[in-house]
Short mmCIF file of C-alpha atoms and ligand atoms in Angstrom, two decimals:
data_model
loop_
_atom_site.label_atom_id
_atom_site.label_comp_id
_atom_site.label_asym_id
_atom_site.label_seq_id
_atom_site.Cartn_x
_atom_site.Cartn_y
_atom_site.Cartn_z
CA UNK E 1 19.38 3.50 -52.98
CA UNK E 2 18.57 -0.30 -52.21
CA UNK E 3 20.10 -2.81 -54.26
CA UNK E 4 18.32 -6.21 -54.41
CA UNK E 5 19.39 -9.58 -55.94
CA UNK E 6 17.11 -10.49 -59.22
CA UNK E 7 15.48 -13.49 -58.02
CA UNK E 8 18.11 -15.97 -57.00
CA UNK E 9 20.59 -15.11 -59.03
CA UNK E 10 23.85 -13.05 -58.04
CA UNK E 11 23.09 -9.87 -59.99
CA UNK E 12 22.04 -7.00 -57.96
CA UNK E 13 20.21 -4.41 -59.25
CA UNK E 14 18.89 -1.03 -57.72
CA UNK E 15 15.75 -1.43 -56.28
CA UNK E 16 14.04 1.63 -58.38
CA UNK E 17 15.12 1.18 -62.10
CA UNK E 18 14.52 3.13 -64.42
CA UNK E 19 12.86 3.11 -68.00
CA UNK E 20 12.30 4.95 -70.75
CA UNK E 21 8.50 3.98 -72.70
CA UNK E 22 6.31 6.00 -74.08
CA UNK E 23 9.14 9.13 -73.66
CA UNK E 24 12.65 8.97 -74.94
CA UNK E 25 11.89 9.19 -78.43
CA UNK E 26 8.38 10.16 -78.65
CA UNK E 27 7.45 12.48 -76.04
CA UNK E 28 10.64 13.81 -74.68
CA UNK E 29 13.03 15.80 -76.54
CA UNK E 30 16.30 14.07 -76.22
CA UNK E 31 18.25 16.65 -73.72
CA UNK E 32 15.47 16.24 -71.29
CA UNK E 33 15.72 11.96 -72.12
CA UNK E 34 19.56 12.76 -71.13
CA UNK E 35 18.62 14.54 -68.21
CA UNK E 36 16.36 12.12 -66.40
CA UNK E 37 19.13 9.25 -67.09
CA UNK E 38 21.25 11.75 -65.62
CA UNK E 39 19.23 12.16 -63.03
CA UNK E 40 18.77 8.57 -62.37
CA UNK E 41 23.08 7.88 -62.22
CA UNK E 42 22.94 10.60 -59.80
CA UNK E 43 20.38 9.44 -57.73
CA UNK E 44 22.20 6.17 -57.21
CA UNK E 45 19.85 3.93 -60.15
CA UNK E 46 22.42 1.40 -62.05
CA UNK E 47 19.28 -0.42 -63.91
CA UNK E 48 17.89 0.52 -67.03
CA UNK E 49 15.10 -0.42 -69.12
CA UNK E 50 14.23 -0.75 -72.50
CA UNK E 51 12.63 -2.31 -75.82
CA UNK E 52 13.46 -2.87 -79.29
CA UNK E 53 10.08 -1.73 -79.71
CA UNK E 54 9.77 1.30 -77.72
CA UNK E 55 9.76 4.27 -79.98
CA UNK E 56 10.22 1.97 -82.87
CA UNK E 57 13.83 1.23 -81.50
CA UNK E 58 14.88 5.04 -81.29
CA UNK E 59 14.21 4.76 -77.21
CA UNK E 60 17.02 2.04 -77.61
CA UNK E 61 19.45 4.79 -79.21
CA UNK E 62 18.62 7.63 -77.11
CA UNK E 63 19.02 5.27 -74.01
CA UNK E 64 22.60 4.05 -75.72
CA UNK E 65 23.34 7.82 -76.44
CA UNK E 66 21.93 9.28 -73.11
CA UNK E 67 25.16 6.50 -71.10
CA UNK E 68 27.47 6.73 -73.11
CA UNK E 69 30.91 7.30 -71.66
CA UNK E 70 29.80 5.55 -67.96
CA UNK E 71 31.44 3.05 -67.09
CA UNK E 72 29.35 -0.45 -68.04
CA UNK E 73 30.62 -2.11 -65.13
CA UNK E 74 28.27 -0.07 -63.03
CA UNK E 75 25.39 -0.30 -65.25
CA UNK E 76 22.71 -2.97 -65.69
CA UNK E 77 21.38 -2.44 -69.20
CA UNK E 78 18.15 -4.75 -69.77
CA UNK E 79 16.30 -4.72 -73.05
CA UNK E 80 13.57 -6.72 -74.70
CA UNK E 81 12.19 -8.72 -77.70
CA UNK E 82 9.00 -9.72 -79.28
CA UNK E 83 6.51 -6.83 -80.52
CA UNK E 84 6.82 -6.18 -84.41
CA UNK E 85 9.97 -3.23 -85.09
CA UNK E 86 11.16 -2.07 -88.34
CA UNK E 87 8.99 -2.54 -91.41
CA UNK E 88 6.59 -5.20 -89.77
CA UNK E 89 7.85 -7.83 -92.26
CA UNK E 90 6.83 -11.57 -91.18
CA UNK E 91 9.52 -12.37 -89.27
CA UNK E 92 10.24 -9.28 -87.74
CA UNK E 93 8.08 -10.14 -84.94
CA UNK E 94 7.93 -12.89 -82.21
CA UNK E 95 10.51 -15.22 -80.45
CA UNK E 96 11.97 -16.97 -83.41
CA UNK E 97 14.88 -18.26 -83.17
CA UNK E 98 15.12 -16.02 -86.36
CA UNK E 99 13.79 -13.02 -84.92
CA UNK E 100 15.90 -13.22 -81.48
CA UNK E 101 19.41 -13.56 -83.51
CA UNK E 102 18.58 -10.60 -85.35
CA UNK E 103 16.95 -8.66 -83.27
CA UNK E 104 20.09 -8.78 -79.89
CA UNK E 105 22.46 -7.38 -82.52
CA UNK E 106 20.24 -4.64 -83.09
CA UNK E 107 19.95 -3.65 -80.08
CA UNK E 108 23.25 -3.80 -78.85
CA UNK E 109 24.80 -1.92 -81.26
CA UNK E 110 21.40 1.04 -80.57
CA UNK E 111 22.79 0.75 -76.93
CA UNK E 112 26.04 1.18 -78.19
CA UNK E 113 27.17 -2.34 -75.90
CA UNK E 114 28.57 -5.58 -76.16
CA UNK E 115 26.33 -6.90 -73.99
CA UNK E 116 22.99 -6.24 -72.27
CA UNK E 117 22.70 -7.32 -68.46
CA UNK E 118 19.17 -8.91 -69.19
CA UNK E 119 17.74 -9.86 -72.16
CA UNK E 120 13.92 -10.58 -71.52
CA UNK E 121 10.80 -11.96 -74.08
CA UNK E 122 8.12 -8.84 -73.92
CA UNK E 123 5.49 -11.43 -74.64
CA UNK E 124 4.93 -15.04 -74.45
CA UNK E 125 5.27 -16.11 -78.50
CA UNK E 126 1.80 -18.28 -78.82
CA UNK E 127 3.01 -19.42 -82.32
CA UNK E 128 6.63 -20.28 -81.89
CA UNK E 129 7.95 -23.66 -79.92
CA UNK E 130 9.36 -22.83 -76.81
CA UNK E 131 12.45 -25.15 -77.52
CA UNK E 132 13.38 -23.17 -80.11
CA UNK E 133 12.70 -19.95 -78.64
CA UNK E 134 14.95 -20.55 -74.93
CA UNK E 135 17.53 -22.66 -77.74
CA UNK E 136 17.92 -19.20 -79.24
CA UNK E 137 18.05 -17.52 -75.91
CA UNK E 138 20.69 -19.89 -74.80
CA UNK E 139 22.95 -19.30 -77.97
CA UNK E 140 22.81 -15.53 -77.49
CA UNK E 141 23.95 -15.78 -73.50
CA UNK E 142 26.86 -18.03 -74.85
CA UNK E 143 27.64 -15.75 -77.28
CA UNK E 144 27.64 -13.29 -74.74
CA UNK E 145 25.31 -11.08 -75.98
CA UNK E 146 23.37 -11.46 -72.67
CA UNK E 147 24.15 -12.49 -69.15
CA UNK E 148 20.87 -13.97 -68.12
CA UNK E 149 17.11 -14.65 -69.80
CA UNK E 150 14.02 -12.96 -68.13
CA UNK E 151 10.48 -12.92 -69.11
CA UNK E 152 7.40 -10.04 -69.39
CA UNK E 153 3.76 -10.97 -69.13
CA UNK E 154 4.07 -14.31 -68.82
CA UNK E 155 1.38 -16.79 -66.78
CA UNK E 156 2.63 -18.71 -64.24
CA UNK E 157 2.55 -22.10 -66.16
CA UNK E 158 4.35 -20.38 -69.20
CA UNK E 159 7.23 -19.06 -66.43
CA UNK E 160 7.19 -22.18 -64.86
CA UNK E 161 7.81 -24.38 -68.78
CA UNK E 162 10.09 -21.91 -69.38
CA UNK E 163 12.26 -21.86 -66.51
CA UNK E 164 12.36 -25.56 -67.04
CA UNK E 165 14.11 -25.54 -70.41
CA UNK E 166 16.58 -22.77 -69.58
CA UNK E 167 17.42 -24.93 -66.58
CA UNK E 168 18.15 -28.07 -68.96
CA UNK E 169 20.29 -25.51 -71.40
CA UNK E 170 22.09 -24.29 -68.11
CA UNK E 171 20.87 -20.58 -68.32
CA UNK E 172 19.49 -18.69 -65.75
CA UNK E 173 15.40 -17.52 -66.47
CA UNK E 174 15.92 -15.03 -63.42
CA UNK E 175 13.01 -12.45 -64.11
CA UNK E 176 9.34 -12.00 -64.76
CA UNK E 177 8.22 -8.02 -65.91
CA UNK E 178 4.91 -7.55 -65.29
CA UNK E 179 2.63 -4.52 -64.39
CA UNK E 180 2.24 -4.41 -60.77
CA UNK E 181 0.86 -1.43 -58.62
CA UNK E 182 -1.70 -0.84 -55.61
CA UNK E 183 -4.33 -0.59 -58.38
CA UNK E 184 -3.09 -3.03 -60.67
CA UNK E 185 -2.62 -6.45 -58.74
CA UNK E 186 -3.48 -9.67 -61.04
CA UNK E 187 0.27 -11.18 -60.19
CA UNK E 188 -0.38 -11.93 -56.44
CA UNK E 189 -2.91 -14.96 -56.92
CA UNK E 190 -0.55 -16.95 -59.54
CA UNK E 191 2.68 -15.47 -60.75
CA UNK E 192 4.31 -14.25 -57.37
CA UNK E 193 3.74 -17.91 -55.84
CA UNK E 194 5.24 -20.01 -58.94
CA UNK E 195 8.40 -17.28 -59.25
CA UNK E 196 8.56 -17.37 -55.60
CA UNK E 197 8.93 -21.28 -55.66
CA UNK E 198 11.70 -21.08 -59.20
CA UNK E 199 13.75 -18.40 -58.09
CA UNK E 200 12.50 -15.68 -60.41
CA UNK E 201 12.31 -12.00 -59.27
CA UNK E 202 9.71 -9.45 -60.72
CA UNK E 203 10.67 -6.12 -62.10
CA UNK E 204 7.27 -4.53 -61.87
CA UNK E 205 6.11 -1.63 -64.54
CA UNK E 206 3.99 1.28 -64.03
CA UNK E 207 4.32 0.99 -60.01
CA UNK E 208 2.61 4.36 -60.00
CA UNK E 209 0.38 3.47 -62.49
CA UNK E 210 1.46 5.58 -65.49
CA UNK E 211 1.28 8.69 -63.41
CA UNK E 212 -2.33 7.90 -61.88
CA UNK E 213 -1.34 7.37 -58.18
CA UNK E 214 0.95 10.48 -57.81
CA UNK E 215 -2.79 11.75 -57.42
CA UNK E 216 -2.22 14.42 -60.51
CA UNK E 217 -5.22 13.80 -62.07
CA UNK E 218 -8.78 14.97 -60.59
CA UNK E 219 -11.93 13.35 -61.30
CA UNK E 220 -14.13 15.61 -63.68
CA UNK E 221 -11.20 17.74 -64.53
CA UNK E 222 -9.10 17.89 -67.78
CA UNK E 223 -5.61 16.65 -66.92
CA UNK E 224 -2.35 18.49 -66.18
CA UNK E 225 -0.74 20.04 -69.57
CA UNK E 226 2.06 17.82 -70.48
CA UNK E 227 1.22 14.87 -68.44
CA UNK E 228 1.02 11.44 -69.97
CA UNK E 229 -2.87 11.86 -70.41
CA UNK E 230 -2.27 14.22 -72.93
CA UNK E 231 0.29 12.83 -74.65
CA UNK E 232 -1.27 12.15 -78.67
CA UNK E 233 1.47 10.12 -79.77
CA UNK E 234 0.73 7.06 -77.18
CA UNK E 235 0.88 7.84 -73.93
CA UNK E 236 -2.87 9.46 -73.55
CA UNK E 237 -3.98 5.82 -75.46
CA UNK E 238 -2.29 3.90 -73.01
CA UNK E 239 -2.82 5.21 -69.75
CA UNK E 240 -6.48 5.30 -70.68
CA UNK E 241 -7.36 2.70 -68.72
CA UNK E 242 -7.17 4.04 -65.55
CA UNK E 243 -8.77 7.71 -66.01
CA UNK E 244 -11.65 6.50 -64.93
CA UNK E 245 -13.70 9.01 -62.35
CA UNK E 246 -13.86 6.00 -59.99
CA UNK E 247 -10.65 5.22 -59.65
CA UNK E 248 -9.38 8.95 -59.78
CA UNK E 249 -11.69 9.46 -56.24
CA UNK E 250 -10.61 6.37 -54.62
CA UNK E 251 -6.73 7.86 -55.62
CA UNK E 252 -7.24 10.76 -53.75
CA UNK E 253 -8.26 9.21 -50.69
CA UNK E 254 -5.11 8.23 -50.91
CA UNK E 255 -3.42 11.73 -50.35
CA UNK E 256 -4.03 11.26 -46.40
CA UNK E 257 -2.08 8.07 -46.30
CA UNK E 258 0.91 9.56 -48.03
CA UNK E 259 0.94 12.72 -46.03
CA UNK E 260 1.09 11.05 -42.77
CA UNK E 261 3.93 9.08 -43.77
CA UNK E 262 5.77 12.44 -45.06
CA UNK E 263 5.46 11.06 -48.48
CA UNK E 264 4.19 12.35 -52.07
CA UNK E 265 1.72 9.85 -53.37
CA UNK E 266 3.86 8.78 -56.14
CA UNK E 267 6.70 8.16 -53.46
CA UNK E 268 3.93 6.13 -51.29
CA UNK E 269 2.79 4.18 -55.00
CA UNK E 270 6.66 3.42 -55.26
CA UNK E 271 6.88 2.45 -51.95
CA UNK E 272 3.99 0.04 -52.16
CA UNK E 273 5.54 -2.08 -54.52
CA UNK E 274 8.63 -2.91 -52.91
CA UNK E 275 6.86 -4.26 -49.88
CA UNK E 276 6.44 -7.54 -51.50
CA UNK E 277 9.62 -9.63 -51.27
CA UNK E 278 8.95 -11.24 -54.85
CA UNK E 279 9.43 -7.83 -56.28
CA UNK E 280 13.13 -7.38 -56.94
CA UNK E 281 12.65 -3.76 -58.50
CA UNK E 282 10.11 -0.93 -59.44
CA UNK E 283 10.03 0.35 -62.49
CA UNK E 284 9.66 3.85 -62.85
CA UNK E 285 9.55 6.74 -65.86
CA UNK E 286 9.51 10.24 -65.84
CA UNK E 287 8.82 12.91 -68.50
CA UNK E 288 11.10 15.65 -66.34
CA UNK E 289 14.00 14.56 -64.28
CA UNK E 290 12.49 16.02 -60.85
CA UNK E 291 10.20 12.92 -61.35
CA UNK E 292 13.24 11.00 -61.09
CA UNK E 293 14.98 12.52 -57.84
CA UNK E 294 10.81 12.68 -56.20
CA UNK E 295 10.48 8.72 -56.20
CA UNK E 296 13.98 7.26 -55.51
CA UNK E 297 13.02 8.38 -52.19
CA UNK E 298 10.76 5.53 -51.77
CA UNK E 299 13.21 2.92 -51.86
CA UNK E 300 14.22 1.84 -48.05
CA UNK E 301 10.58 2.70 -47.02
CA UNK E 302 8.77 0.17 -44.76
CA UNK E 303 4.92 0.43 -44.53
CA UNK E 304 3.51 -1.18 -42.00
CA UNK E 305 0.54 -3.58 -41.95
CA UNK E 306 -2.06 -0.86 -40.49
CA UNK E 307 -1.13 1.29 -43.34
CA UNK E 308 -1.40 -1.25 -45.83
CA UNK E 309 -5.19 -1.80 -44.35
CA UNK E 310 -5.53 1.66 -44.76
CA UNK E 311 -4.82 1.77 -48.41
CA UNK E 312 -6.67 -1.15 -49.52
CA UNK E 313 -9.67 0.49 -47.67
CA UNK E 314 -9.21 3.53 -49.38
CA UNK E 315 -8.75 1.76 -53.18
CA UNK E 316 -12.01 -0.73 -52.17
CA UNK E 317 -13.31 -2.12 -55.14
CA UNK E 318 -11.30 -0.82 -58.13
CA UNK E 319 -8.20 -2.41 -57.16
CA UNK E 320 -7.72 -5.30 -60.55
CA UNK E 321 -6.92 -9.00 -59.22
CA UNK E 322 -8.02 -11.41 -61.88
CA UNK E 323 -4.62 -13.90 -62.49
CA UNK E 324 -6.35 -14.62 -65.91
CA UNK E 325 -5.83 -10.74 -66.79
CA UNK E 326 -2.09 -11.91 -66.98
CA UNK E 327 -3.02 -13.86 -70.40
CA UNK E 328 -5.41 -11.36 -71.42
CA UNK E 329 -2.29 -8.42 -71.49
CA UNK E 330 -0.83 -10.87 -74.26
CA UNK E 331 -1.97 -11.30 -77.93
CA UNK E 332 -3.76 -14.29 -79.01
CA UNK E 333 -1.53 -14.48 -82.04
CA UNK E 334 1.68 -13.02 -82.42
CA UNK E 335 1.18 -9.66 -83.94
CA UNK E 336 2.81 -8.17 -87.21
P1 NDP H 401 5.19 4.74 -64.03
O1 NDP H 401 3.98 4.13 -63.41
O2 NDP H 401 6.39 5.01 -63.18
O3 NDP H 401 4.72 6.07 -64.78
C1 NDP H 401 5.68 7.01 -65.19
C2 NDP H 401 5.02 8.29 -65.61
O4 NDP H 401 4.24 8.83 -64.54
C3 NDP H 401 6.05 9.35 -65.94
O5 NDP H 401 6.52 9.24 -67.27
C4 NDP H 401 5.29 10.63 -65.66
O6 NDP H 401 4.43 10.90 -66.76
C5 NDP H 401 4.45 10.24 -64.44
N1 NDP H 401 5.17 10.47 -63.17
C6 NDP H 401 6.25 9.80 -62.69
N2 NDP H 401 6.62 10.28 -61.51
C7 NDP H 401 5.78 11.27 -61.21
C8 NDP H 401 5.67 12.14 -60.10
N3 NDP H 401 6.51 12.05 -59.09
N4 NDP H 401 4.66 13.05 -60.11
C9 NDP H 401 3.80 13.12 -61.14
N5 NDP H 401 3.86 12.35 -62.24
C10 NDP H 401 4.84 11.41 -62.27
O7 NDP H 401 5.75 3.77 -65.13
P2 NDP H 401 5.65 3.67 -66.75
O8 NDP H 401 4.26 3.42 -67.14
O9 NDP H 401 6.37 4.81 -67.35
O10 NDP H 401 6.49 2.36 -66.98
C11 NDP H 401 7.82 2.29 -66.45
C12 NDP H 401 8.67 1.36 -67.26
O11 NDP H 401 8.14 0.04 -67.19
C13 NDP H 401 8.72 1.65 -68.76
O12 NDP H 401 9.58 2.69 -69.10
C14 NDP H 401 9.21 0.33 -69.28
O13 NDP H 401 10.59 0.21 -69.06
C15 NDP H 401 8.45 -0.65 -68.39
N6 NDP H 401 7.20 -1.13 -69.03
C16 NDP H 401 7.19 -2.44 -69.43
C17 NDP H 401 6.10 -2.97 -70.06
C18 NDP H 401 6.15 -4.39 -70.48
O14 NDP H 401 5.25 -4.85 -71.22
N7 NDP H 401 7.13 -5.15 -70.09
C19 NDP H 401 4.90 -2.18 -70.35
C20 NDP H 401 4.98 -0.81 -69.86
C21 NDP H 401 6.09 -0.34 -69.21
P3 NDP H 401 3.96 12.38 -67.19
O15 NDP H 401 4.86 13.38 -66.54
O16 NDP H 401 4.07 12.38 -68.67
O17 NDP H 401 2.54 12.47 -66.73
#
């Protein structure tokens, strides 16, 4: 496994990190949540992600339960506020200052730590100021209650005002979560340049597309039992998007490329993402814990330029690059 530093700061994390939406929870049983984070320790990841949110917190406990007993020392545990939890009351939504204060200790004591490694905003808080909002941030890194700040979704300009304040309140703003994948590219025009320029790494989510780019699923055909597509309590919703017949040919013209480079096609997805030096991390989940020990074998790949040609030739016209789809991923309003 790689370890790289997020952004400019002196925290390393492993270079394939794993998280748990959309499954622990919801649509894993818990042994086979325990398993995959299993797998993941033994496979060399140290980085895990999660959300208040996810699972309506209970991904929070099963992560908490699933590493318990390791040693935190060797762990990076990163969770994240914003999107509406618990009974959806007015303030149990957003970036607050109320809403933060309340919402670390709940997660910390779900993860069953003192402390989480990272403690990022899920979504830019339209309705909130941002004083108050990195104020509050600040306050829980004193307290200790987080190490640094990092960000998910965020434009450039928002990253850019916000790494300003945490600068003035002497906290680091070290990381920027968005979705980032060979199909999936909206952060190259805007956000990579600005984070590039501050300091601020990306953690990237759904490198492999939510399952799309291992290639599982065939245009005109009803998808795998038990994948994510099928998945009623979210997962089929969310990965939507992208089971599209268009997109699902171009994908397997990608099959080629990966075999050449003895790769599976989620390995070569996985792969992909870590070729850009703003990325600090891919963000992978699995519903089985082979998933897991298949695409940690992508970190410490190189691809070289020809065969990023190739693939870009292959994906032609449905790869997504709008930067304004970065403001678009974000509500309006803050929800709840
Ligand atoms: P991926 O693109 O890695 O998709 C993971 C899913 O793809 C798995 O659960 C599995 O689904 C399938 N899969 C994984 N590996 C393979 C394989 N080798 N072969 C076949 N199928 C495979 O990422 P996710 O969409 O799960 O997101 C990863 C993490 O990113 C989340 O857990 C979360 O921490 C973060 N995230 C953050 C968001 C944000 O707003 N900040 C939003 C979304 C995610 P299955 O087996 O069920 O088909």
């Amino acid at each position: 496994m790689e370890y790289r530093y997020l952004g400019n700061s002196g925290l390393k994390i492993s270079a394939i990190t794993y998280g748990n939406w959309l499954t622990h929870g919801s649509q894993v049983e818990n042994d086979v949540a325990a398993q995959c984070v299993r797998a993941a320790l033994d496979n060399g990841i140290t980085t895990f992600d999660t959300a208040d949110v996810y699972a309506n917190t209970k991904a929070e406990t099963v992560l908490g339960e699933a590493l318990k007993g390791e040693r935190r020392q060797s762990l990076e545990i990163f969770t994240k506020v914003y999107w509406p939890t618990g009974p959806g009351g007015p303030n149990d939504s957003g970036l607050s200052r109320k809403h933060i204060m309340e919402s670390i200790d709940g997660s910390l004591s779900r993860l069953q730590t003192d402390y989480v490694d990272l403690y990022q905003a899920h979504r830019f808080d339209t309705e909130t100021p941002l004083e108050e909002t990195m104020q509050a941030f600040a306050d829980v890194v004193r307290a200790g209650k987080a190490l640094y700040i990092g960000v998910s979704e965020w434009t450039a300009d928002q990253i850019r005002a916000g790494h300003a304040l945490a600068r003035e309140l002497g906290i680091g703003l070290i990381s920027s979560q968005p979705q980032y994948s060979m199909l999936w590219r909206v952060i190259e025009g805007e956000v990579v340049p600005a984070c590039r320029e501050l300091g601020v790494g990306q953690i990237v989510w759904s490198p492999i597309a939510q399952g799309v780019l291992s290639g599982k699923y065939l245009p005109g055909q009803q998808p795998p039992e038990g994948s994510r597509a099928t998945d009623t309590k979210g997962g089929a919703n969310m990965i939507s998007r992208f089971m599209d017949d268009d997109v699902l040919t171009r994908v397997q013209a990608l099959k080629p490329i990966a075999d050449d480079l003895g790769l599976s096609m989620a390995q070569l997805a996985v792969a992909w993402v870590l070729q850009n030096d703003n990325v600090s991390a891919a963000l992978v989940g699995a519903s089985r814990p082979e998933q897991v020990a298949e695409n940690v074998k992508a970190s410490g790949v190189r691809i070289q330029p020809d065969v990023l040609k190739q693939i870009d030739e292959a994906l032609g016209d449905v790869v997504v690059r709008d930067p304004a789809k970065t403001a678009e991923n974000a509500p309006a309003r803050r929800p709840g």
